[in-house]
Amino acid sequence: MHHTSFAGKNVLVTGASMGLGKAFAEALARRGATVILVARSRERLEALARALPPGQAHVVVADLAAPGAAGRVKEAVAALGLGVDILVNNAGFGLHGPFTGRPPAEQREQIDLNVVALVELTGVFLPEIERRRGGIIHVASVAGFQPTPYMAVYGATKAFVLSFSDALWAELQPRGVRVLCVSPGLTATAFFERAGEGAAGRLAGKKADPAAVVATALAAYAGDRSSVVHGRRNAAMTFAARFLSRQRAAQIIARMTAPKQAIAPSG
């Protein structure tokens, strides 16, 4: 395939009300795409739609973690009279802290949104994406490249996204469908508010601008790449993880992510 333009394409973006999703919507609209904005907050989605060029944004309100959400989104998009060329599966969240410190329902919600919704949306929209010779962008995370203690379920969901994306790329690339998996590191979004008390402090470091992450993702998609890690440091870390045992990698990450009260005294 050759480099692509987003002008004239219909792009569905999940988690579009804030953070990376909002940045995806803004960048795609600037590039001439019509964006279909999907999230739970009608107020935020409508405010974003008003800020984008007239006629280039449509709003679909949905709780993607709810059973049957993907089918309802598909019906809502059809009711708008739109097809989907590109699907951006961005919606997701993570929880920080000991695994036993969270109710099972909260852990399940991460799986429902980060994995189940992503798979089901891919499934319902893929036939028309293939007909339109479009593509899919999945948002994973550097947390998916190795076990992530104190964010165990989140890291596991992102490892799923990485594996699922690579498999889909191999299946769909010969059929003319692009599949890109983008893996950001720490990014300046509301992620840390949802992750829980102490996450911002323990997961310290310079946080990337969402617009920069999106620019990396769109350039990689346009260049027909299958995977991209945002940021040189993140890319180096994910590469280095290949040379460690998973147990050793988990121990290293645990020292970086453990809540302060979970860190044993050193002396």
Coordinates of N, CA and C in Angstrom, one line a residue, residues 237-245:
M237 N 12.7 1.2 25.8 CA 12.3 0.3 27.0 C 11.6 -0.9 26.5
T238 N 10.7 -0.8 25.6 CA 9.9 -1.9 25.1 C 10.9 -2.9 24.3
F239 N 11.9 -2.4 23.7 CA 12.8 -3.2 23.0 C 13.7 -4.0 24.0
A240 N 14.1 -3.3 25.0 CA 15.0 -3.9 26.1 C 14.3 -5.0 26.8
A241 N 12.9 -4.8 26.9 CA 12.2 -5.8 27.7 C 12.2 -7.2 27.1
R242 N 12.6 -7.3 25.8 CA 12.7 -8.5 25.1 C 13.8 -9.4 25.6
F243 N 14.8 -8.8 26.3 CA 16.0 -9.5 26.7 C 15.9 -9.8 28.2
L244 N 14.8 -9.6 28.8 CA 14.6 -9.9 30.2 C 13.6 -11.0 30.3
S245 N 13.8 -11.9 31.3 CA 12.7 -12.8 31.6 C 11.5 -12.0 32.1

